[in-house]
Short mmCIF file of C-alpha atoms in Angstrom, two decimals:
data_model
loop_
_atom_site.label_atom_id
_atom_site.label_comp_id
_atom_site.label_asym_id
_atom_site.label_seq_id
_atom_site.Cartn_x
_atom_site.Cartn_y
_atom_site.Cartn_z
CA MET A 1155 -0.92 52.04 -28.49
CA ALA A 1156 2.51 51.43 -30.03
CA HIS A 1157 4.20 50.03 -33.11
CA HIS A 1158 6.73 47.23 -33.37
CA SER A 1159 10.30 48.41 -33.61
CA ASN A 1160 10.92 46.38 -36.77
CA GLY A 1161 8.95 48.89 -38.82
CA ASN A 1162 5.83 46.91 -39.69
CA ASP A 1163 2.41 48.45 -39.33
CA LYS A 1164 1.07 45.98 -36.75
CA GLN A 1165 -0.32 47.79 -33.77
CA VAL A 1166 0.27 46.55 -30.24
CA HIS A 1167 -2.16 47.54 -27.51
CA TYR A 1168 -0.96 47.87 -23.94
CA VAL A 1169 -2.97 48.09 -20.75
CA GLY A 1170 -2.15 51.32 -18.97
CA ASP A 1171 1.54 51.71 -18.26
CA SER A 1172 2.15 48.07 -17.33
CA ARG A 1173 3.33 47.16 -20.82
CA VAL A 1174 1.19 44.02 -20.63
CA ARG A 1175 -0.33 43.21 -23.95
CA ALA A 1176 -4.10 43.36 -23.93
CA ASP A 1177 -4.34 40.47 -26.39
CA ARG A 1178 -2.34 38.03 -24.26
CA LYS A 1179 -3.46 34.39 -24.33
CA LYS A 1180 -3.96 32.05 -21.41
CA LEU A 1181 -1.08 29.73 -20.68
CA TYR A 1182 -2.17 26.13 -20.75
CA PRO A 1183 0.09 23.28 -19.64
CA LYS A 1184 1.53 21.03 -22.26
CA ASP A 1185 -0.38 17.98 -23.28
CA TYR A 1186 -0.57 15.61 -20.31
CA ALA A 1187 0.16 12.65 -22.56
CA GLU A 1188 3.42 14.28 -23.60
CA PHE A 1189 4.83 14.22 -20.08
CA PRO A 1190 2.96 11.46 -18.19
CA GLY A 1191 3.08 11.86 -14.45
CA LYS A 1192 4.79 15.26 -14.55
CA THR A 1193 2.30 17.92 -15.55
CA GLU A 1194 -1.43 18.43 -15.31
CA ALA A 1195 -3.54 21.45 -14.50
CA PHE A 1196 -4.95 21.11 -11.00
CA PHE A 1197 -8.02 23.14 -11.95
CA PRO A 1198 -10.07 22.08 -13.72
CA ASP A 1199 -8.41 18.90 -15.08
CA PHE A 1200 -7.29 17.10 -11.91
CA LEU A 1201 -10.04 18.46 -9.68
CA LEU A 1202 -12.76 17.56 -12.17
CA LYS A 1203 -11.62 13.94 -12.27
CA GLU A 1204 -11.63 13.79 -8.48
CA TRP A 1205 -15.15 15.21 -8.38
CA MET A 1206 -16.35 12.68 -10.93
CA VAL A 1207 -14.91 9.74 -8.98
CA ALA A 1208 -16.42 11.08 -5.75
CA ALA A 1209 -19.82 11.51 -7.42
CA VAL A 1210 -19.81 7.93 -8.77
CA PHE A 1211 -18.81 6.57 -5.37
CA LEU A 1212 -21.48 8.64 -3.61
CA VAL A 1213 -24.21 7.45 -5.99
CA GLY A 1214 -23.15 3.82 -5.52
CA PHE A 1215 -22.98 4.20 -1.76
CA MET A 1216 -26.41 5.84 -1.57
CA THR A 1217 -27.86 3.11 -3.79
CA LEU A 1218 -26.48 0.43 -1.48
CA VAL A 1219 -27.77 2.19 1.63
CA MET A 1220 -31.27 2.61 0.21
CA SER A 1221 -31.52 -0.91 -1.21
CA GLU A 1222 -30.28 -2.80 1.86
CA GLU A 1223 -31.63 -2.21 5.33
CA PRO A 1224 -28.90 -1.76 7.94
CA PRO A 1225 -28.40 -4.86 10.09
CA LEU A 1226 -29.70 -4.32 13.60
CA GLY A 1227 -28.78 -6.37 16.63
CA GLU A 1228 -31.00 -7.58 19.39
CA LEU A 1229 -33.01 -5.15 21.46
CA ALA A 1230 -31.10 -3.71 24.39
CA ASP A 1231 -31.61 -5.79 27.53
CA PRO A 1232 -30.30 -4.22 30.76
CA THR A 1233 -30.62 -7.57 32.53
CA ASN A 1234 -28.31 -9.35 30.08
CA THR A 1235 -24.98 -9.46 31.89
CA SER A 1236 -23.38 -11.61 29.18
CA PHE A 1237 -23.46 -8.81 26.59
CA LEU A 1238 -20.01 -7.58 25.59
CA PRO A 1239 -20.06 -4.13 23.98
CA VAL A 1240 -17.72 -3.66 21.06
CA PRO A 1241 -17.33 -0.75 18.60
CA ASP A 1242 -17.87 -0.96 14.86
CA TRP A 1243 -15.19 -2.73 12.86
CA TYR A 1244 -13.51 0.47 11.64
CA PHE A 1245 -12.78 1.50 15.25
CA LEU A 1246 -11.59 -1.91 16.43
CA PHE A 1247 -7.91 -1.01 16.07
CA LEU A 1248 -8.32 1.96 18.44
CA TYR A 1249 -10.41 -0.21 20.77
CA GLN A 1250 -7.60 -2.77 20.90
CA LEU A 1251 -4.97 -0.09 21.39
CA LEU A 1252 -6.66 1.03 24.61
CA LYS A 1253 -6.33 -2.48 26.09
CA TYR A 1254 -2.57 -2.18 26.47
CA LYS A 1255 -1.20 -0.87 29.77
CA TRP A 1256 0.99 1.75 28.13
CA ALA A 1257 -2.04 3.24 26.33
CA SER A 1258 -4.71 3.06 29.02
CA GLY A 1259 -5.29 4.01 32.64
CA PRO A 1260 -2.99 6.89 33.61
CA PHE A 1261 -1.52 6.76 30.09
CA VAL A 1262 -4.86 6.92 28.29
CA VAL A 1263 -3.83 10.17 26.59
CA ILE A 1264 -1.16 8.20 24.72
CA GLY A 1265 -3.74 5.79 23.30
CA THR A 1266 -6.48 8.31 22.59
CA VAL A 1267 -4.58 11.40 21.44
CA LEU A 1268 -0.84 10.98 21.02
CA LEU A 1269 -0.47 7.79 18.94
CA PRO A 1270 -3.53 8.32 16.69
CA GLY A 1271 -2.54 11.96 16.29
CA ILE A 1272 0.99 11.07 15.20
CA ALA A 1273 -0.29 8.45 12.76
CA PHE A 1274 -2.85 10.70 11.08
CA LEU A 1275 -0.49 13.68 11.10
CA ALA A 1276 2.13 11.58 9.32
CA LEU A 1277 -0.41 10.64 6.65
CA MET A 1278 -1.40 14.28 6.21
CA LEU A 1279 2.23 15.37 5.90
CA VAL A 1280 3.17 12.76 3.31
CA PRO A 1281 2.72 15.19 0.36
CA TRP A 1282 5.21 17.56 2.01
CA LEU A 1283 7.59 14.88 3.27
CA ASP A 1284 7.77 13.15 -0.08
CA ARG A 1285 7.73 15.67 -2.92
CA SER A 1286 9.06 13.33 -5.56
CA LYS A 1287 7.53 13.55 -9.02
CA GLU A 1288 7.53 9.78 -9.27
CA ARG A 1289 4.24 7.92 -9.02
CA ARG A 1290 5.55 4.39 -8.83
CA PRO A 1291 5.46 3.04 -5.24
CA LEU A 1292 8.98 1.62 -5.44
CA LYS A 1293 10.30 5.07 -6.33
CA ARG A 1294 8.57 6.67 -3.34
CA PRO A 1295 10.00 4.81 -0.33
CA MET A 1296 8.89 7.28 2.33
CA ALA A 1297 5.24 7.50 1.28
CA THR A 1298 5.04 3.78 0.56
CA GLY A 1299 6.72 2.87 3.84
CA ILE A 1300 4.43 5.05 5.95
CA MET A 1301 1.36 3.62 4.23
CA ILE A 1302 2.48 -0.01 4.59
CA VAL A 1303 3.37 0.37 8.28
CA THR A 1304 0.04 2.07 8.97
CA LEU A 1305 -1.97 -0.61 7.17
CA ILE A 1306 -0.12 -3.43 8.92
CA ALA A 1307 -0.69 -1.83 12.33
CA ILE A 1308 -4.40 -1.23 11.69
CA CYS A 1309 -4.97 -4.76 10.34
CA ALA A 1310 -3.05 -6.41 13.19
CA LEU A 1311 -4.88 -4.43 15.89
CA THR A 1312 -8.25 -5.07 14.23
CA TRP A 1313 -7.60 -8.81 14.06
CA ALA A 1314 -6.41 -8.91 17.69
CA ALA A 1315 -9.53 -7.06 18.86
CA GLU A 1316 -11.86 -9.42 16.99
CA TYR A 1317 -10.00 -12.52 18.18
CA GLN A 1318 -10.00 -11.44 21.82
CA HIS A 1319 -13.67 -10.50 21.61
CA GLU A 1320 -14.51 -14.03 20.44
CA LEU A 1321 -12.52 -15.53 23.31
CA GLN A 1322 -14.27 -13.29 25.81
CA SER A 1323 -17.66 -14.15 24.35
CA GLU A 1324 -16.98 -17.85 24.78
CA SER A 1325 -15.88 -17.44 28.39
CA VAL A 1326 -18.76 -15.24 29.60
CA PRO A 1327 -20.87 -17.18 32.13
CA GLY A 1328 -24.37 -17.89 30.89
CA ARG A 1329 -23.59 -17.04 27.28
CA LYS A 1330 -24.83 -19.78 24.96
CA PRO A 1331 -23.37 -20.42 21.51
CA ASN A 1332 -25.64 -21.00 18.55
CA ASP A 1333 -25.53 -24.78 18.92
CA THR A 1334 -26.34 -25.62 22.55
CA THR A 1335 -26.63 -29.38 22.14
CA VAL A 1336 -24.76 -31.39 24.75
CA ILE A 1337 -23.50 -34.72 23.45
CA GLY A 1338 -23.55 -37.86 25.58
CA LEU A 1339 -25.61 -36.91 28.63
CA ASN A 1340 -26.02 -40.64 29.39
CA GLU A 1341 -22.34 -41.47 29.04
CA GLN A 1342 -19.84 -42.11 31.82
CA GLY A 1343 -18.01 -38.89 31.03
CA TYR A 1344 -21.04 -36.83 32.01
CA ARG A 1345 -21.42 -38.75 35.27
CA ILE A 1346 -17.78 -38.04 36.10
CA TYR A 1347 -18.43 -34.39 35.20
CA GLN A 1348 -21.28 -34.33 37.75
CA LYS A 1349 -19.36 -36.28 40.38
CA ASN A 1350 -16.41 -33.86 40.45
CA ALA A 1351 -18.60 -30.78 40.97
CA CYS A 1352 -17.73 -29.39 37.53
CA ILE A 1353 -21.46 -28.84 37.16
CA LYS A 1354 -21.45 -26.15 39.88
CA CYS A 1355 -19.35 -23.77 37.80
CA HIS A 1356 -20.00 -24.88 34.22
CA GLY A 1357 -23.69 -25.80 34.47
CA ASP A 1358 -25.65 -28.99 33.91
CA HIS A 1359 -25.72 -28.34 30.16
CA LEU A 1360 -22.24 -26.80 29.93
CA GLN A 1361 -23.84 -23.37 29.58
CA GLY A 1362 -21.60 -21.79 32.19
CA LEU A 1363 -22.60 -20.44 35.60
CA ASN A 1364 -19.75 -19.07 37.69
CA GLY A 1365 -17.32 -20.42 35.13
CA PRO A 1366 -17.16 -20.19 31.34
CA SER A 1367 -19.38 -22.17 29.00
CA LEU A 1368 -17.95 -25.48 27.79
CA LEU A 1369 -20.28 -25.77 24.82
CA GLY A 1370 -18.14 -26.37 21.76
CA VAL A 1371 -15.03 -26.87 23.87
CA GLY A 1372 -13.99 -29.66 21.52
CA ASN A 1373 -13.57 -27.09 18.75
CA ARG A 1374 -11.41 -24.80 20.85
CA LEU A 1375 -9.14 -27.01 22.92
CA THR A 1376 -7.03 -30.10 22.32
CA HIS A 1377 -6.64 -33.15 24.56
CA ASP A 1378 -3.41 -31.84 26.07
CA GLN A 1379 -4.86 -28.38 26.69
CA ILE A 1380 -7.88 -29.75 28.55
CA ASN A 1381 -5.63 -32.05 30.56
CA HIS A 1382 -3.39 -29.11 31.50
CA ILE A 1383 -6.36 -26.99 32.60
CA ILE A 1384 -7.74 -29.81 34.76
CA ASP A 1385 -4.36 -30.30 36.45
CA HIS A 1386 -3.20 -26.70 36.78
CA GLY A 1387 -6.38 -24.64 36.52
CA ARG A 1388 -6.95 -21.48 34.50
CA GLY A 1389 -8.39 -18.09 35.36
CA ALA A 1390 -10.64 -18.40 38.41
CA MET A 1391 -10.39 -22.20 38.35
CA PRO A 1392 -7.76 -23.38 40.87
CA ALA A 1393 -5.51 -26.37 40.37
CA GLY A 1394 -6.36 -29.77 41.80
CA MET A 1395 -10.14 -29.51 41.48
CA PHE A 1396 -10.45 -32.93 39.86
CA GLN A 1397 -10.59 -35.67 42.50
CA GLY A 1398 -11.04 -38.73 40.28
CA SER A 1399 -8.56 -41.32 39.09
CA PRO A 1400 -6.31 -40.84 36.03
CA ALA A 1401 -8.54 -43.21 34.08
CA GLU A 1402 -11.64 -41.19 34.98
CA LYS A 1403 -9.86 -38.01 33.96
CA GLN A 1404 -9.17 -39.45 30.52
CA VAL A 1405 -12.82 -40.46 30.16
CA LEU A 1406 -13.86 -36.92 31.11
CA ILE A 1407 -11.42 -35.38 28.64
CA ASN A 1408 -12.64 -37.61 25.82
CA TRP A 1409 -16.23 -36.70 26.65
CA LEU A 1410 -15.40 -32.99 26.58
CA LEU A 1411 -13.68 -33.41 23.22
CA GLN A 1412 -16.98 -34.69 21.83
CA GLN A 1413 -18.63 -31.36 22.60
CA LYS A 1414 -18.23 -29.75 19.21
CA GLN A 1415 -20.30 -27.21 17.37
CA LYS A 1416 -21.09 -27.46 13.70
#
């Protein structure tokens, strides 16, 4: 116990010999509204808000999961050789990354460990790389730049994976689209199609046998593209397979252009 040196009778209590006042008050940060974006107690103010947001999101997510049954695909069929496995949408960008030569085969470690590791490590290190007190994106070029580049890369790879998967699905032999109606089976174009042995690879109903399905080819290819494929071939189809006259080729192309899906 001690007295103030100014002579008043107020007693000051100390803890042991540390000269720390026993009646000390907790230090609270200044009002957050007074300095927006610059000061806020991490615990409990900031952490409590994060917990509340997480709780609301979790409740909403659980409600959605319990109210809607998860979509299930067809039953697994080991005899279905036209099935193309593909990961869930949130892994499509990694799936696409492994298709490139420099990230697959002998370099698979680059695509599976190195590049994803660098990307996620950069995101984790953003708070230490950019320690600015600013919250506006334009005032935080490093954090904003890393996030924008990452989002663009993920979106581009996801789109490429989905697009290539659709192309592969259309070219798988024996795989039938939703609308399998063949237009104009009694027309001259179909007879030319049969005459030139197209039917051996593409099937009598364009369903695809050794070659890809031509159902809906009118939606996918233009007149010039079909003409180029007939003349020069594509994939396993060699050039010069068509043995008819130029007029017959045009009739065949026009007939193929009619094969459209709704």
